[in-house]
Tab-separated table of C-alpha atoms and ligand atoms in Angstrom:
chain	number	residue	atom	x	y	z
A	1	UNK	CA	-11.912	-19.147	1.704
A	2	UNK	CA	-14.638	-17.028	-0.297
A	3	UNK	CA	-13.050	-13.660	-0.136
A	4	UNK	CA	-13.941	-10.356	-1.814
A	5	UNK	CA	-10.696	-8.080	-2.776
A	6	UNK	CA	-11.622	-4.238	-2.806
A	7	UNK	CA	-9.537	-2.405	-5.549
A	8	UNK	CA	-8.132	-5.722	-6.983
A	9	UNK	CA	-8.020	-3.899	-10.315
A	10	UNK	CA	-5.136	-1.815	-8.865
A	11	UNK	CA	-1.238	-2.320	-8.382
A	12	UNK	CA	-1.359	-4.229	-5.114
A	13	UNK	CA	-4.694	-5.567	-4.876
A	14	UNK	CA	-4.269	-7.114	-7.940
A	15	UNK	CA	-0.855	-8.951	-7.127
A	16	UNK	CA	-2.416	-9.785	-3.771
A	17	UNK	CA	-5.421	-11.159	-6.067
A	18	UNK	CA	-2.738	-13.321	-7.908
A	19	UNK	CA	-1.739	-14.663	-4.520
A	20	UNK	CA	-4.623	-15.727	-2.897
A	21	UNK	CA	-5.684	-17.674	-6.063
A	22	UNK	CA	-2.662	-19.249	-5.748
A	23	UNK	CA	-3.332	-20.196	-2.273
A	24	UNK	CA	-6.420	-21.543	-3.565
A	25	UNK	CA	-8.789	-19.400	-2.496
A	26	UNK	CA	-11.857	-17.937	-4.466
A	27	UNK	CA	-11.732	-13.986	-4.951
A	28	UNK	CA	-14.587	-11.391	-6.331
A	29	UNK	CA	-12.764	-8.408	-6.923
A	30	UNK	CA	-14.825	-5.166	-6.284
A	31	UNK	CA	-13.391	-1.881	-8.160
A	32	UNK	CA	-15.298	0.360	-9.697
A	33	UNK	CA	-11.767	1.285	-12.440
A	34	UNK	CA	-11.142	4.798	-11.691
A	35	UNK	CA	-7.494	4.145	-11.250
A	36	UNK	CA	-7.434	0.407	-11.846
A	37	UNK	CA	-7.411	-1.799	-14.549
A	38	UNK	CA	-10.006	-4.578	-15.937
A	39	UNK	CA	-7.291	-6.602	-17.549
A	40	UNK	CA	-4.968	-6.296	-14.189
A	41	UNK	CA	-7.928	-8.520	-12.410
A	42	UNK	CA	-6.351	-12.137	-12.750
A	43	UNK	CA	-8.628	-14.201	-14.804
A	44	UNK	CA	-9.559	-16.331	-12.408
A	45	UNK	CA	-11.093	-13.406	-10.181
A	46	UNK	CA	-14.645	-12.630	-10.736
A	47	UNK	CA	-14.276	-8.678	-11.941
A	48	UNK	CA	-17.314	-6.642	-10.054
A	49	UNK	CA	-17.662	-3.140	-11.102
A	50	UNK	CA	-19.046	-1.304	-8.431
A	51	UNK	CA	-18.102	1.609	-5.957
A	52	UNK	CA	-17.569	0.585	-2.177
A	53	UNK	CA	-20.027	2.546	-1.108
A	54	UNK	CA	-22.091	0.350	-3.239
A	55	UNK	CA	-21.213	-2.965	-2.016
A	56	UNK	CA	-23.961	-3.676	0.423
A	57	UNK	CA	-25.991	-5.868	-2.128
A	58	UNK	CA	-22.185	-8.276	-3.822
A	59	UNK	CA	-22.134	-9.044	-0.080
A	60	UNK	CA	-25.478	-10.045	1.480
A	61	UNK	CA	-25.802	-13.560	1.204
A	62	UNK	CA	-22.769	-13.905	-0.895
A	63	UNK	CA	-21.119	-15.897	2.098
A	64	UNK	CA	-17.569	-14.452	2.185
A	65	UNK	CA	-15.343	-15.494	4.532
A	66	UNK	CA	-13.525	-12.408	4.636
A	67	UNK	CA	-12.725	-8.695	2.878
A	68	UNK	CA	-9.444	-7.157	1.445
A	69	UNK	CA	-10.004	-3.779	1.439
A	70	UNK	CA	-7.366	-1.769	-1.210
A	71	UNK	CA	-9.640	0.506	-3.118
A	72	UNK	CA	-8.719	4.246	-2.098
A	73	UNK	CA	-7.175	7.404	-3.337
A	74	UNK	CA	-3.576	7.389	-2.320
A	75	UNK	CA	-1.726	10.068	-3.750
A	76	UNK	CA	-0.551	12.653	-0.914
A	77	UNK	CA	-0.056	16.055	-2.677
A	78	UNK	CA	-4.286	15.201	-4.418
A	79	UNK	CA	-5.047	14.732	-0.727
A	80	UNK	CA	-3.600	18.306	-0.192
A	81	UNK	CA	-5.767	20.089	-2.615
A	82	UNK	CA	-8.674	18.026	-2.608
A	83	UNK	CA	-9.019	17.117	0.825
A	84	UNK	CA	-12.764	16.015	0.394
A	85	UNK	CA	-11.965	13.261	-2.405
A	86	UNK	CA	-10.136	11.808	0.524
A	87	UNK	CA	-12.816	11.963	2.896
A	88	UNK	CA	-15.441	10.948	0.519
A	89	UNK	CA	-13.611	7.911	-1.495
A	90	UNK	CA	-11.438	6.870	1.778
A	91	UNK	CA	-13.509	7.227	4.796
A	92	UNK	CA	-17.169	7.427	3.834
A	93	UNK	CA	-16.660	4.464	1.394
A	94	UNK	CA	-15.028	2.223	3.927
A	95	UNK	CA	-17.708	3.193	6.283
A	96	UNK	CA	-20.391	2.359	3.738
A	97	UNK	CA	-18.240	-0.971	3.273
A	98	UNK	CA	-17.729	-2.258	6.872
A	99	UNK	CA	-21.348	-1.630	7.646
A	100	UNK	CA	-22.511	-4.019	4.615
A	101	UNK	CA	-19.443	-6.438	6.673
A	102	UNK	CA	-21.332	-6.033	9.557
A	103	UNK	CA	-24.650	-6.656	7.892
A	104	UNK	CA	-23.692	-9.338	6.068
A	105	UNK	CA	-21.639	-11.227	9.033
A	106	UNK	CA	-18.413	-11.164	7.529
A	107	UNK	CA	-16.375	-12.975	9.967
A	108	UNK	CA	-13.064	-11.062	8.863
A	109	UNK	CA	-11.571	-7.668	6.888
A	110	UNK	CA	-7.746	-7.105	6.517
A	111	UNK	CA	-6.871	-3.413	5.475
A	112	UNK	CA	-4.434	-1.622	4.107
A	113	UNK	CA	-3.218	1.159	6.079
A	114	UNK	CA	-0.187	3.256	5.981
A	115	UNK	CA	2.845	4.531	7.288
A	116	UNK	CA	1.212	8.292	6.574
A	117	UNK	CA	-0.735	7.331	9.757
A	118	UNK	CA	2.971	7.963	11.351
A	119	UNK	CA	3.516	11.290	10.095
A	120	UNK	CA	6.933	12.335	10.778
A	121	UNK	CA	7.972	11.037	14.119
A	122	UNK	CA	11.563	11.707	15.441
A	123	UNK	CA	12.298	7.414	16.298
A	124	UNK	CA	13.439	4.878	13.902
A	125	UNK	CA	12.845	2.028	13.475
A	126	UNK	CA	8.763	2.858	13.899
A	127	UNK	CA	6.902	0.365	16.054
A	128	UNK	CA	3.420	0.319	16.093
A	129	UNK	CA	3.149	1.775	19.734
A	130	UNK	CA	4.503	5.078	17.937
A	131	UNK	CA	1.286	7.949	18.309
A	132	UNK	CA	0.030	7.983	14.948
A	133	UNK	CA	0.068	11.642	14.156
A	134	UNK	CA	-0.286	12.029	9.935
A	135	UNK	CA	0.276	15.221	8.400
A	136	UNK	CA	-1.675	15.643	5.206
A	137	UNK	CA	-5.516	14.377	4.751
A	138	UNK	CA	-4.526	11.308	2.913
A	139	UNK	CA	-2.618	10.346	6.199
A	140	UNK	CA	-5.605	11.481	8.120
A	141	UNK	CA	-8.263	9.293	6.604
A	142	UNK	CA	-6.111	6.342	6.792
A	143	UNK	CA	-5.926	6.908	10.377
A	144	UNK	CA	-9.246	7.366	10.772
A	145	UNK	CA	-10.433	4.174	9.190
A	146	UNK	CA	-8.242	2.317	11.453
A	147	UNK	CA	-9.949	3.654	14.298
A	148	UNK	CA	-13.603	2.980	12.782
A	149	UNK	CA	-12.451	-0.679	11.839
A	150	UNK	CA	-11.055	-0.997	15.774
A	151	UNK	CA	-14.202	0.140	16.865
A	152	UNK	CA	-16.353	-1.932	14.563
A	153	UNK	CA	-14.236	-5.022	15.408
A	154	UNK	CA	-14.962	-4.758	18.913
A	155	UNK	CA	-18.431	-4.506	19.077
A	156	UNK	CA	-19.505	-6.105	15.871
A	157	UNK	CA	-17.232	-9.180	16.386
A	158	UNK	CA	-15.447	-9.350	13.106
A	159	UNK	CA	-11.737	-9.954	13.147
A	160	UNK	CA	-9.537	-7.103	11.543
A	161	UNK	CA	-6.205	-6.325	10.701
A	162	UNK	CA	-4.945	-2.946	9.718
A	163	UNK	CA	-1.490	-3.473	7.927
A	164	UNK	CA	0.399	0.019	7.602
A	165	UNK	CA	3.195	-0.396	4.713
A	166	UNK	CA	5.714	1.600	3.999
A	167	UNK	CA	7.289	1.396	0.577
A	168	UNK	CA	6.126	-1.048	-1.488
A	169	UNK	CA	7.861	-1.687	-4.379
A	170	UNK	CA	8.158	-4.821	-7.537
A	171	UNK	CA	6.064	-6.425	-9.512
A	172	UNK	CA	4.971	-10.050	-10.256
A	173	UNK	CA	4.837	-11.546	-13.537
A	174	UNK	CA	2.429	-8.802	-15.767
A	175	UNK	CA	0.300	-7.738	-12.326
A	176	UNK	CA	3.067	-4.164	-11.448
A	177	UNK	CA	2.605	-0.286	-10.970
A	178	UNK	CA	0.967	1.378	-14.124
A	179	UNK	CA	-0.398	4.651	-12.134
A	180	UNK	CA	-1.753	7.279	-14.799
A	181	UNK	CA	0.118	9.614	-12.813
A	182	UNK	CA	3.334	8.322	-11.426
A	183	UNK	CA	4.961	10.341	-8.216
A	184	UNK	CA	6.616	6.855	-6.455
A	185	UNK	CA	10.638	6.994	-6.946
A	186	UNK	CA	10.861	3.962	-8.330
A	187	UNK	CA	8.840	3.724	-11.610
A	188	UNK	CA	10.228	7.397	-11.874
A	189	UNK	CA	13.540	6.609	-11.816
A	190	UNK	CA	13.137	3.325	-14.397
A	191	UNK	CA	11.504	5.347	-16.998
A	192	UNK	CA	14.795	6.872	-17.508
A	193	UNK	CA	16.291	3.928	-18.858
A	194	UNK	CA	13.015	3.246	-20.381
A	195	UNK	CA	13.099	6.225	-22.353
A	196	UNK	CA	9.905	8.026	-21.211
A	197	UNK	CA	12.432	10.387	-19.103
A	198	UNK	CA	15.453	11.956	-19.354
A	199	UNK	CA	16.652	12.406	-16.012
A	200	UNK	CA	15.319	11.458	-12.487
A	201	UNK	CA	14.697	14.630	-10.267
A	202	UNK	CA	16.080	14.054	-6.632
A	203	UNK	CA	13.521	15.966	-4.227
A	204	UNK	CA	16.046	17.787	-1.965
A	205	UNK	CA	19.818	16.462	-1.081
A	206	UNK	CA	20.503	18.887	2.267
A	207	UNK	CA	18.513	16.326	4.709
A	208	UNK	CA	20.587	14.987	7.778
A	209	UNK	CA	21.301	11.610	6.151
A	210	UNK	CA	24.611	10.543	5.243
A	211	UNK	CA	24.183	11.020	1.671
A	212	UNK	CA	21.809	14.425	2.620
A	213	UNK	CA	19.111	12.103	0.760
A	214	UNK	CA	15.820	10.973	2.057
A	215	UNK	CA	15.532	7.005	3.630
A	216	UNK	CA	12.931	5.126	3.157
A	217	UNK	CA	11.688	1.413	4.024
A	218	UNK	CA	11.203	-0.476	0.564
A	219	UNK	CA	9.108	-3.662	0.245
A	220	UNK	CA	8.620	-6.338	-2.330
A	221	UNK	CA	4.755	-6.320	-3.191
A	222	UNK	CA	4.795	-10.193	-2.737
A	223	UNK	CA	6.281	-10.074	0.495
A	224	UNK	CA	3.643	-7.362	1.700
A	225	UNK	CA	0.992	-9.944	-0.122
A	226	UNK	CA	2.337	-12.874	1.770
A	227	UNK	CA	1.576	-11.117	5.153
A	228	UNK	CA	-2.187	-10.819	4.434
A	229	UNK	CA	-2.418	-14.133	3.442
A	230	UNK	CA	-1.440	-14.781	7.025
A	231	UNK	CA	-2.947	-11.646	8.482
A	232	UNK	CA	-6.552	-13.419	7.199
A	233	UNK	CA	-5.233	-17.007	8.704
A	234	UNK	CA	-4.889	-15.692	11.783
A	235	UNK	CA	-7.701	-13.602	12.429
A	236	UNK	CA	-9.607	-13.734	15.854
A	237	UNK	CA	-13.107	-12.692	16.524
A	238	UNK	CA	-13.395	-9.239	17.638
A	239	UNK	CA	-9.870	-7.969	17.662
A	240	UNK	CA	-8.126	-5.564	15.560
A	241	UNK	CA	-4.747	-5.652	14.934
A	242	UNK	CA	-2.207	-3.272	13.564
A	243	UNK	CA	1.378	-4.678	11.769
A	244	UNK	CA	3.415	-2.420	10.324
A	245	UNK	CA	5.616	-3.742	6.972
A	246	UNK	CA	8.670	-3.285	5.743
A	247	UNK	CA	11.966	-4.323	5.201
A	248	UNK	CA	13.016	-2.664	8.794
A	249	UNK	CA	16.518	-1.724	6.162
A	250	UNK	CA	16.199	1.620	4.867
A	251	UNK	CA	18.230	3.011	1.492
A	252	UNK	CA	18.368	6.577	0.523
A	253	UNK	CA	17.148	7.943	-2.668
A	254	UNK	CA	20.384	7.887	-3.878
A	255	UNK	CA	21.103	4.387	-2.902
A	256	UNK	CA	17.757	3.547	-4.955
A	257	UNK	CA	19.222	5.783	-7.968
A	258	UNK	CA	22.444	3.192	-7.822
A	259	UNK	CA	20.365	-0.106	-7.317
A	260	UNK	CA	18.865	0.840	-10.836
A	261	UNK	CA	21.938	1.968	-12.483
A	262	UNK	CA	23.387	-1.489	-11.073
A	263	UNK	CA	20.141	-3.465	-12.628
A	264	UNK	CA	19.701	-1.764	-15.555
A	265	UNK	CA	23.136	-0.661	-17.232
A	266	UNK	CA	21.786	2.761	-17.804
A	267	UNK	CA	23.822	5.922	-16.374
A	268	UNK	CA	20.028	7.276	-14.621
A	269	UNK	CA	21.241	11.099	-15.333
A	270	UNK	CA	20.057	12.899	-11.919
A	271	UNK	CA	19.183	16.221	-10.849
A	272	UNK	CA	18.806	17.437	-7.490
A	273	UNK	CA	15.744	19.954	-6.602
A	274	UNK	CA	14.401	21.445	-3.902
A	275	UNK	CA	12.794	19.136	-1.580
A	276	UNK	CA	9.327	17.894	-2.405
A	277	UNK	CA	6.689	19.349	0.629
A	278	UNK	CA	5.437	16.901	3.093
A	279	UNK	CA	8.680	14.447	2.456
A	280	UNK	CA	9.633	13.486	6.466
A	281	UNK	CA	13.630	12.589	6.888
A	282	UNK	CA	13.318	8.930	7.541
A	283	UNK	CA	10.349	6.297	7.241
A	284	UNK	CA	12.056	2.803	8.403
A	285	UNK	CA	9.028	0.148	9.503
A	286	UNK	CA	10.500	-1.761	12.875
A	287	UNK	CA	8.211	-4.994	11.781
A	288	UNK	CA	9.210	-7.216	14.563
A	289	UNK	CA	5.627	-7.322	15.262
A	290	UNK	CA	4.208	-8.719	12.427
A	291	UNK	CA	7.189	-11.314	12.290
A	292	UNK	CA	6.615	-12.483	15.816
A	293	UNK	CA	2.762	-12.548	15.673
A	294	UNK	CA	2.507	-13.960	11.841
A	295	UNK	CA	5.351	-15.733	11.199
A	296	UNK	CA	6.160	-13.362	8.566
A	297	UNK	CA	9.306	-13.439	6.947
A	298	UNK	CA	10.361	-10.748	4.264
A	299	UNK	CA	12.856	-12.697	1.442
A	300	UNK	CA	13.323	-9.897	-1.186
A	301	UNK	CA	15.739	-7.295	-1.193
A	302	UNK	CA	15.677	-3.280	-2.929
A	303	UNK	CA	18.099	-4.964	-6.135
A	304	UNK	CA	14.959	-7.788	-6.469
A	305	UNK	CA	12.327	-4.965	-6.015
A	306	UNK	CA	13.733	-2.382	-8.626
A	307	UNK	CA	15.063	-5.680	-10.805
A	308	UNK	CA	11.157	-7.517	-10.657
A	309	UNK	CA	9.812	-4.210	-11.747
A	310	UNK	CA	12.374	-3.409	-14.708
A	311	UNK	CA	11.190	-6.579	-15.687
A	312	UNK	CA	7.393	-5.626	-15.799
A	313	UNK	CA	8.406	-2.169	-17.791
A	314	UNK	CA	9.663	-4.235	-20.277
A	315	UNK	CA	6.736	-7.198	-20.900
B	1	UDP	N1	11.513	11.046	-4.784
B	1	UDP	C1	12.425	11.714	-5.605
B	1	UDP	N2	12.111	11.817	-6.937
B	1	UDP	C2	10.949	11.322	-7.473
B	1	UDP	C3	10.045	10.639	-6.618
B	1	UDP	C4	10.359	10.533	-5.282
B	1	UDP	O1	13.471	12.182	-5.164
B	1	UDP	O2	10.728	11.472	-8.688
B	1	UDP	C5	11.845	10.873	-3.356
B	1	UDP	C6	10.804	11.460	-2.416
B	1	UDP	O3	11.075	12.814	-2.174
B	1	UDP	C7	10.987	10.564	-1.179
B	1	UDP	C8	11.400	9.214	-1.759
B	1	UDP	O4	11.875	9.490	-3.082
B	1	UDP	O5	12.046	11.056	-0.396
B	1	UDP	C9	10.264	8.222	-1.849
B	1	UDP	O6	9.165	8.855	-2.475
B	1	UDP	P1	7.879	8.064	-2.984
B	1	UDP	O7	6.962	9.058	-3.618
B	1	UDP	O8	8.301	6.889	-3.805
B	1	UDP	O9	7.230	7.463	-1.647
B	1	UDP	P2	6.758	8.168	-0.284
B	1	UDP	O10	7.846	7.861	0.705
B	1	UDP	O11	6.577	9.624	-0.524
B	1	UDP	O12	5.483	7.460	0.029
């Protein structure tokens, strides 16, 4: 397929760029590099710099078979403060960008959504019949795109999938995490061992988990890119579709603190503070869903995830 990958300069967009070349597919990535990289694009991509609000004219008459859409701001406590950066970037941007879909007859668009759209809800596993109800703005314009993509789906006739992940986690080859400012757990806790640290800072130990540590749902970022290979496969005219991904195996902070002290040799020195706002108990993804309706089948565990991105620390 001719396919156009929105923030393919960026951690996951530009693995999932890696992917779909492999797949044989031909990709125009579309970022305009305020977070991402120019030499993250794969070579093989054709590098477009360009807002998504400014997309309109890469897509008329480009005849693309379908749109990835990664570009956004995705850093929760930012989202706090600057609530319209969220709005702006997030939801008038992916407006702007399903409207030049629409006009340009885009048969298909596969998102990337979030568990954030969950907020903090008292079941786990989390299926996708769970009421989204997010709790910061970053959650809330996540949401809110799904619902204009539903909407836009329906009565424009373009297929769409919204995948909400959970963690995602890894790297592939030199395409991994190089955020300019790093708040994910595990990049923090790996520059201990790669000496940009001293210690790891554990955001609150008093929560009701066994270890009194928060769980989370980690993914590999190549099993999260294999399901939108299939999520664009199986696309159907005029539906939208939500999948959540993860592992559906959660591991405590702790238990992440130990999977890198197991893969790297270093002692991680850890300190616990108080806990970080916003941070819910437990996130674990039920993704039955997507496994059943895609065929998808998660193969990496948290010791490949924290071992794949040692790796890419140390290219
Ligand atoms: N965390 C931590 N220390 C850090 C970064 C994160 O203890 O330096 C904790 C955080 O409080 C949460 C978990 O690790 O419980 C995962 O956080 P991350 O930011 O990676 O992902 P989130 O679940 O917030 O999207």
């Amino acid at each position: 397929m001719k396919l156009v990958v929105t923030g393919g300069a960026g951690y996951i967009g530009s693995v999932v760029t890696s992917q779909l070349l492999d797949a044989g597919h031909e990709v125009t990535v579309v970022d305009d590099l305020s977070t991402g990289h120019a030499d993250a694009v794969p070579q093989a991509a054709n590098l477009i710099e360009c807002r998504v609000h400014d997309i309109a004219p890469v897509l008329k008459g480009g005849g693309f078979d379908g749109v990835l859409h990664f570009a956004a701001k995705s850093l929760v406590g930012e989202s706090v403060e600057k609530p319209q950066l969220y709005w702006e970037n997030n939801v008038v941007g992916s407006y702007r960008l399903f409207e030049a879909v629409r006009d340009a007859q885009i048969p298909r668009v596969v998102f990337s959504s979030t568990a954030a759209t969950y907020g903090e809800p008292d079941v786990s596993p989390i299926t996708e019949d769970v009421p989204p109800r997010p709790i910061n703005p970053y959650g809330h314009s996540k949401l809110a795109i799904d619902m204009l993509l539903s909407d836009y789906a329906k009565a424009y006739g373009f297929g769409a999938t919204s995948l909400r992940y959970f963690n995602v986690g890894g790297a592939r080859d030199h395409f991994g995490e190089r955020h300019a400012v790093e708040t994910h757990l595990i990049p923090n806790v790996l520059a201990v061992p790669a000496g940009t640290r001293e210690k790891i800072f554990v955001f609150g130990d008093d929560y009701d988990t066994p270890d009194g540590t928060c769980i989370r749902d980690y993914l590999h970022v190549l099993d999260l890119g294999e399901a939108h290979l299939l999520a664009l496969d199986s696309s159907e005219p005029g539906q939208h579709r939500i999948f959540n991904l993860g592992s559906g195996q959660g591991y405590s902070v702790m238990e992440v603190l130990d999977s890198a002290r197991a893969v790297t040799g270093h002692p991680i020195p850890a300190q616990v503070k108080p806990r970080r706002a916003g941070d819910p108990t437990t996130l674990v993804a039920s993704s039955e869903k997507a496994k059943s309706q895609l065929g998808w089948a998660p193969q990496r565990k948290l010791n490949d995830i924290v071992a794949d991105a040692w790796a890419f620390m140390n290219l």
